[in-house]
């Protein structure tokens, strides 16, 4: 996956309205030549797809470990929709600055996560109950988001609908500095807790026996997962299905019993970077929102996953 990621990254730096050879790209990256197109237009987009894809992959792995269910991803259980609600409030009620979008996305995602966790907790924790309730909350929050867009002014509504597709078009360095720092801190925090997370995946009894504080760990995992999802949503909009597919693909490639973080992160980065390249190529020179391509890919994966789960049942 790392080799594939490097290849896709190089292709992303080469591809555009004018093709740059790999030699030219490497010369620009080494500082031997200067190119505004490569350094200021293409490189931020490639790095955004890489980092945001990794963040979504880790967020999906976190919630699939919490629920112990391959359907337990932020976009399925409503966290993406909640983050989008917070961003919509920032756009329609406030002035819609980058800081307001980021804060609104995090608050909206955390609010939905708290509601789902509260409703799913009934004399114990059930991952399946959390997924089912999350799907219902997702439907209600999506309907609420549609109502907000319909009530907004025309210019704001058009911007909100376009942004809701999930897009990396026009992403620049100014948009990425703070999100990269936040995501880096969250991923580091989750890396330090990865061992406890995998202990918890073996079962509550085993985790408690080995000294894992389940309530505190789950609270931390939810915070990191929502933080990663909301940070991506604040910049690129809700990019769906990456968090659903990446952890399971990474788990199968690694041959792991649980849902490990590193394969999920690498797979998420590859999926989002590949989807963004397809979005640029399909109707070139018009660049589609990456969410359109990720939805098409993720929809096929979801059908396969549901068919497999039904056969298993």
GROMACS .gro file of C-alpha atoms in nm:
model
  313
    1UNK     CA    1   0.000   0.000   0.000
    2UNK     CA    2   0.290   0.235   0.068
    3UNK     CA    3   0.437   0.174  -0.277
    4UNK     CA    4   0.094   0.224  -0.436
    5UNK     CA    5   0.050   0.543  -0.236
    6UNK     CA    6   0.383   0.682  -0.359
    7UNK     CA    7   0.292   0.595  -0.718
    8UNK     CA    8  -0.048   0.763  -0.693
    9UNK     CA    9   0.109   1.066  -0.529
   10UNK     CA   10   0.358   1.103  -0.814
   11UNK     CA   11   0.075   1.063  -1.067
   12UNK     CA   12  -0.124   1.330  -0.886
   13UNK     CA   13   0.168   1.572  -0.910
   14UNK     CA   14   0.217   1.494  -1.279
   15UNK     CA   15  -0.147   1.510  -1.386
   16UNK     CA   16  -0.327   1.833  -1.465
   17UNK     CA   17  -0.420   2.069  -1.748
   18UNK     CA   18  -0.057   2.037  -1.855
   19UNK     CA   19   0.130   1.710  -1.799
   20UNK     CA   20   0.456   1.723  -1.601
   21UNK     CA   21   0.706   1.441  -1.637
   22UNK     CA   22   0.818   1.252  -1.324
   23UNK     CA   23   1.164   1.402  -1.373
   24UNK     CA   24   1.023   1.755  -1.366
   25UNK     CA   25   0.821   1.676  -1.054
   26UNK     CA   26   1.123   1.534  -0.872
   27UNK     CA   27   1.332   1.835  -0.975
   28UNK     CA   28   1.070   2.071  -0.831
   29UNK     CA   29   1.041   1.871  -0.508
   30UNK     CA   30   1.419   1.870  -0.465
   31UNK     CA   31   1.435   2.246  -0.516
   32UNK     CA   32   1.633   2.232  -0.841
   33UNK     CA   33   1.343   2.394  -1.030
   34UNK     CA   34   1.045   2.613  -0.938
   35UNK     CA   35   0.684   2.550  -1.037
   36UNK     CA   36   0.383   2.726  -0.886
   37UNK     CA   37   0.149   2.471  -1.044
   38UNK     CA   38   0.318   2.173  -0.879
   39UNK     CA   39   0.410   2.328  -0.543
   40UNK     CA   40   0.107   2.549  -0.477
   41UNK     CA   41  -0.174   2.376  -0.669
   42UNK     CA   42  -0.108   2.004  -0.702
   43UNK     CA   43   0.104   1.926  -0.395
   44UNK     CA   44  -0.150   2.060  -0.140
   45UNK     CA   45  -0.424   1.855  -0.305
   46UNK     CA   46  -0.217   1.535  -0.305
   47UNK     CA   47  -0.114   1.582   0.060
   48UNK     CA   48  -0.473   1.665   0.158
   49UNK     CA   49  -0.599   1.342  -0.002
   50UNK     CA   50  -0.323   1.146   0.172
   51UNK     CA   51  -0.371   1.291   0.521
   52UNK     CA   52  -0.749   1.314   0.507
   53UNK     CA   53  -0.776   0.959   0.372
   54UNK     CA   54  -0.555   0.831   0.653
   55UNK     CA   55  -0.763   1.021   0.909
   56UNK     CA   56  -1.088   0.876   0.773
   57UNK     CA   57  -0.937   0.526   0.766
   58UNK     CA   58  -0.833   0.554   1.131
   59UNK     CA   59  -1.173   0.697   1.228
   60UNK     CA   60  -1.343   0.403   1.061
   61UNK     CA   61  -1.110   0.156   1.234
   62UNK     CA   62  -1.184   0.319   1.570
   63UNK     CA   63  -1.561   0.288   1.539
   64UNK     CA   64  -1.547  -0.061   1.390
   65UNK     CA   65  -1.339  -0.165   1.690
   66UNK     CA   66  -1.582   0.001   1.930
   67UNK     CA   67  -1.888  -0.161   1.771
   68UNK     CA   68  -1.710  -0.482   1.664
   69UNK     CA   69  -1.910  -0.450   1.344
   70UNK     CA   70  -1.785  -0.376   0.988
   71UNK     CA   71  -2.086  -0.143   0.944
   72UNK     CA   72  -1.974   0.077   1.232
   73UNK     CA   73  -1.820   0.371   1.046
   74UNK     CA   74  -1.873   0.748   1.098
   75UNK     CA   75  -2.063   0.798   0.773
   76UNK     CA   76  -2.305   0.510   0.841
   77UNK     CA   77  -2.387   0.590   1.204
   78UNK     CA   78  -2.438   0.962   1.146
   79UNK     CA   79  -2.118   1.131   1.262
   80UNK     CA   80  -2.048   1.274   0.917
   81UNK     CA   81  -2.402   1.411   0.906
   82UNK     CA   82  -2.360   1.560   1.254
   83UNK     CA   83  -2.035   1.729   1.159
   84UNK     CA   84  -2.207   1.862   0.846
   85UNK     CA   85  -2.488   2.001   1.064
   86UNK     CA   86  -2.237   2.196   1.272
   87UNK     CA   87  -2.072   2.331   0.958
   88UNK     CA   88  -2.411   2.429   0.813
   89UNK     CA   89  -2.493   2.624   1.128
   90UNK     CA   90  -2.160   2.804   1.096
   91UNK     CA   91  -2.238   2.884   0.731
   92UNK     CA   92  -2.598   2.996   0.775
   93UNK     CA   93  -2.606   3.155   1.121
   94UNK     CA   94  -2.248   3.275   1.163
   95UNK     CA   95  -2.005   3.420   0.910
   96UNK     CA   96  -1.865   3.081   0.805
   97UNK     CA   97  -1.496   3.139   0.872
   98UNK     CA   98  -1.252   2.847   0.873
   99UNK     CA   99  -1.236   2.849   1.254
  100UNK     CA  100  -1.616   2.852   1.283
  101UNK     CA  101  -1.648   2.567   1.033
  102UNK     CA  102  -1.393   2.359   1.224
  103UNK     CA  103  -1.550   2.428   1.564
  104UNK     CA  104  -1.902   2.372   1.433
  105UNK     CA  105  -1.807   2.042   1.270
  106UNK     CA  106  -1.645   1.910   1.589
  107UNK     CA  107  -1.935   2.021   1.810
  108UNK     CA  108  -2.193   1.873   1.572
  109UNK     CA  109  -2.008   1.542   1.546
  110UNK     CA  110  -1.961   1.516   1.923
  111UNK     CA  111  -2.328   1.599   1.985
  112UNK     CA  112  -2.446   1.323   1.752
  113UNK     CA  113  -2.192   1.078   1.899
  114UNK     CA  114  -2.314   1.158   2.252
  115UNK     CA  115  -2.678   1.109   2.148
  116UNK     CA  116  -2.605   0.775   1.981
  117UNK     CA  117  -2.399   0.649   2.275
  118UNK     CA  118  -2.666   0.756   2.527
  119UNK     CA  119  -2.947   0.587   2.333
  120UNK     CA  120  -2.743   0.272   2.267
  121UNK     CA  121  -2.636   0.222   2.629
  122UNK     CA  122  -2.892   0.001   2.801
  123UNK     CA  123  -2.750  -0.185   3.104
  124UNK     CA  124  -2.440  -0.247   2.904
  125UNK     CA  125  -2.279  -0.164   2.571
  126UNK     CA  126  -2.391  -0.328   2.246
  127UNK     CA  127  -2.212  -0.257   1.921
  128UNK     CA  128  -2.503  -0.378   1.707
  129UNK     CA  129  -2.749  -0.160   1.896
  130UNK     CA  130  -2.517   0.139   1.845
  131UNK     CA  131  -2.500   0.076   1.468
  132UNK     CA  132  -2.879   0.039   1.433
  133UNK     CA  133  -2.950   0.352   1.638
  134UNK     CA  134  -2.676   0.535   1.451
  135UNK     CA  135  -2.841   0.456   1.117
  136UNK     CA  136  -3.168   0.600   1.246
  137UNK     CA  137  -2.996   0.912   1.383
  138UNK     CA  138  -2.816   0.950   1.051
  139UNK     CA  139  -3.148   0.958   0.865
  140UNK     CA  140  -3.296   1.218   1.101
  141UNK     CA  141  -2.988   1.442   1.098
  142UNK     CA  142  -2.969   1.420   0.716
  143UNK     CA  143  -3.331   1.534   0.696
  144UNK     CA  144  -3.254   1.820   0.936
  145UNK     CA  145  -2.959   1.922   0.719
  146UNK     CA  146  -3.185   1.933   0.414
  147UNK     CA  147  -3.425   2.160   0.605
  148UNK     CA  148  -3.142   2.397   0.696
  149UNK     CA  149  -3.032   2.419   0.332
  150UNK     CA  150  -3.389   2.484   0.214
  151UNK     CA  151  -3.431   2.764   0.468
  152UNK     CA  152  -3.098   2.929   0.387
  153UNK     CA  153  -3.041   3.216   0.147
  154UNK     CA  154  -2.987   3.112  -0.214
  155UNK     CA  155  -2.612   3.185  -0.228
  156UNK     CA  156  -2.548   3.008   0.100
  157UNK     CA  157  -2.764   2.712  -0.002
  158UNK     CA  158  -2.580   2.671  -0.333
  159UNK     CA  159  -2.243   2.681  -0.155
  160UNK     CA  160  -2.362   2.435   0.112
  161UNK     CA  161  -2.499   2.185  -0.141
  162UNK     CA  162  -2.181   2.198  -0.350
  163UNK     CA  163  -1.965   2.159  -0.040
  164UNK     CA  164  -2.178   1.867   0.086
  165UNK     CA  165  -2.057   1.649  -0.203
  166UNK     CA  166  -1.708   1.639  -0.051
  167UNK     CA  167  -1.441   1.800  -0.266
  168UNK     CA  168  -1.067   1.872  -0.269
  169UNK     CA  169  -1.101   2.122  -0.556
  170UNK     CA  170  -0.922   2.446  -0.477
  171UNK     CA  171  -0.756   2.324  -0.156
  172UNK     CA  172  -0.444   2.529  -0.079
  173UNK     CA  173  -0.176   2.554   0.187
  174UNK     CA  174  -0.376   2.810   0.387
  175UNK     CA  175  -0.657   2.556   0.427
  176UNK     CA  176  -0.434   2.272   0.548
  177UNK     CA  177  -0.192   2.394   0.815
  178UNK     CA  178  -0.426   2.380   1.116
  179UNK     CA  179  -0.615   2.063   1.003
  180UNK     CA  180  -0.284   1.880   0.951
  181UNK     CA  181  -0.168   1.975   1.302
  182UNK     CA  182  -0.500   1.863   1.455
  183UNK     CA  183  -0.507   1.534   1.267
  184UNK     CA  184  -0.140   1.466   1.350
  185UNK     CA  185  -0.207   1.519   1.721
  186UNK     CA  186  -0.517   1.297   1.714
  187UNK     CA  187  -0.340   1.017   1.527
  188UNK     CA  188  -0.048   1.031   1.771
  189UNK     CA  189  -0.289   1.012   2.064
  190UNK     CA  190  -0.464   0.712   1.911
  191UNK     CA  191  -0.133   0.541   1.833
  192UNK     CA  192  -0.041   0.558   2.201
  193UNK     CA  193  -0.372   0.390   2.287
  194UNK     CA  194  -0.367   0.131   2.007
  195UNK     CA  195  -0.262  -0.158   2.233
  196UNK     CA  196  -0.548  -0.093   2.476
  197UNK     CA  197  -0.790  -0.065   2.182
  198UNK     CA  198  -0.693  -0.409   2.053
  199UNK     CA  199  -0.720  -0.552   2.405
  200UNK     CA  200  -1.074  -0.414   2.425
  201UNK     CA  201  -1.155  -0.575   2.088
  202UNK     CA  202  -1.095  -0.917   2.248
  203UNK     CA  203  -1.393  -0.863   2.477
  204UNK     CA  204  -1.486  -0.658   2.782
  205UNK     CA  205  -1.389  -0.931   3.029
  206UNK     CA  206  -1.043  -0.979   2.877
  207UNK     CA  207  -0.985  -0.603   2.859
  208UNK     CA  208  -1.079  -0.544   3.221
  209UNK     CA  209  -0.863  -0.838   3.331
  210UNK     CA  210  -0.561  -0.687   3.156
  211UNK     CA  211  -0.615  -0.350   3.322
  212UNK     CA  212  -0.789  -0.157   3.044
  213UNK     CA  213  -1.028   0.115   3.163
  214UNK     CA  214  -1.305   0.061   2.910
  215UNK     CA  215  -1.514   0.371   2.978
  216UNK     CA  216  -1.217   0.605   2.959
  217UNK     CA  217  -1.079   0.426   2.651
  218UNK     CA  218  -1.410   0.441   2.465
  219UNK     CA  219  -1.447   0.809   2.547
  220UNK     CA  220  -1.098   0.874   2.410
  221UNK     CA  221  -1.165   0.667   2.097
  222UNK     CA  222  -1.492   0.850   2.027
  223UNK     CA  223  -1.317   1.186   2.074
  224UNK     CA  224  -1.035   1.094   1.832
  225UNK     CA  225  -1.272   0.939   1.576
  226UNK     CA  226  -1.509   1.237   1.580
  227UNK     CA  227  -1.214   1.479   1.574
  228UNK     CA  228  -1.065   1.316   1.262
  229UNK     CA  229  -1.402   1.301   1.085
  230UNK     CA  230  -1.501   1.656   1.175
  231UNK     CA  231  -1.164   1.804   1.078
  232UNK     CA  232  -1.187   1.648   0.732
  233UNK     CA  233  -1.549   1.760   0.698
  234UNK     CA  234  -1.462   2.117   0.793
  235UNK     CA  235  -1.214   2.143   0.503
  236UNK     CA  236  -1.339   1.909   0.231
  237UNK     CA  237  -1.701   1.846   0.327
  238UNK     CA  238  -1.840   1.501   0.414
  239UNK     CA  239  -1.637   1.247   0.213
  240UNK     CA  240  -1.834   0.926   0.258
  241UNK     CA  241  -1.752   0.553   0.247
  242UNK     CA  242  -1.374   0.587   0.286
  243UNK     CA  243  -1.408   0.526   0.659
  244UNK     CA  244  -1.637   0.230   0.592
  245UNK     CA  245  -1.425   0.045   0.337
  246UNK     CA  246  -1.064   0.125   0.432
  247UNK     CA  247  -1.046  -0.057   0.770
  248UNK     CA  248  -1.186  -0.384   0.635
  249UNK     CA  249  -0.972  -0.380   0.321
  250UNK     CA  250  -0.665  -0.302   0.532
  251UNK     CA  251  -0.752  -0.578   0.779
  252UNK     CA  252  -0.775  -0.836   0.501
  253UNK     CA  253  -0.450  -0.723   0.340
  254UNK     CA  254  -0.270  -0.742   0.675
  255UNK     CA  255  -0.430  -1.074   0.768
  256UNK     CA  256  -0.514  -0.933   1.112
  257UNK     CA  257  -0.776  -1.069   1.349
  258UNK     CA  258  -0.888  -0.723   1.460
  259UNK     CA  259  -0.903  -0.392   1.276
  260UNK     CA  260  -0.548  -0.247   1.300
  261UNK     CA  261  -0.489   0.126   1.260
  262UNK     CA  262  -0.188   0.142   1.025
  263UNK     CA  263  -0.337  -0.071   0.742
  264UNK     CA  264  -0.661   0.125   0.774
  265UNK     CA  265  -0.474   0.456   0.749
  266UNK     CA  266  -0.270   0.348   0.445
  267UNK     CA  267  -0.575   0.204   0.271
  268UNK     CA  268  -0.779   0.516   0.343
  269UNK     CA  269  -0.505   0.733   0.195
  270UNK     CA  270  -0.484   0.516  -0.118
  271UNK     CA  271  -0.864   0.511  -0.163
  272UNK     CA  272  -0.909   0.887  -0.126
  273UNK     CA  273  -0.608   0.974  -0.342
  274UNK     CA  274  -0.719   0.727  -0.609
  275UNK     CA  275  -1.079   0.854  -0.596
  276UNK     CA  276  -0.960   1.214  -0.630
  277UNK     CA  277  -0.749   1.128  -0.936
  278UNK     CA  278  -1.050   0.956  -1.094
  279UNK     CA  279  -1.264   1.258  -1.012
  280UNK     CA  280  -1.019   1.479  -1.202
  281UNK     CA  281  -0.992   1.244  -1.501
  282UNK     CA  282  -1.348   1.124  -1.566
  283UNK     CA  283  -1.488   1.449  -1.710
  284UNK     CA  284  -1.160   1.638  -1.767
  285UNK     CA  285  -1.109   1.930  -1.780
  286UNK     CA  286  -1.401   1.953  -1.534
  287UNK     CA  287  -1.302   1.810  -1.194
  288UNK     CA  288  -1.579   1.624  -1.013
  289UNK     CA  289  -1.610   1.637  -0.633
  290UNK     CA  290  -1.420   1.344  -0.487
  291UNK     CA  291  -1.728   1.250  -0.284
  292UNK     CA  292  -1.908   1.153  -0.605
  293UNK     CA  293  -1.643   0.892  -0.688
  294UNK     CA  294  -1.602   0.770  -0.329
  295UNK     CA  295  -1.979   0.722  -0.304
  296UNK     CA  296  -1.984   0.514  -0.622
  297UNK     CA  297  -1.693   0.298  -0.503
  298UNK     CA  298  -1.827   0.276  -0.148
  299UNK     CA  299  -2.176   0.190  -0.265
  300UNK     CA  300  -2.046  -0.118  -0.446
  301UNK     CA  301  -1.846  -0.213  -0.137
  302UNK     CA  302  -2.151  -0.165   0.088
  303UNK     CA  303  -2.365  -0.391  -0.133
  304UNK     CA  304  -2.095  -0.659  -0.117
  305UNK     CA  305  -2.063  -0.621   0.261
  306UNK     CA  306  -2.437  -0.642   0.322
  307UNK     CA  307  -2.466  -0.948   0.098
  308UNK     CA  308  -2.185  -1.117   0.290
  309UNK     CA  309  -2.341  -1.033   0.628
  310UNK     CA  310  -2.681  -1.166   0.517
  311UNK     CA  311  -2.526  -1.494   0.398
  312UNK     CA  312  -2.337  -1.527   0.726
  313UNK     CA  313  -2.659  -1.472   0.923
   0.00000   0.00000   0.00000
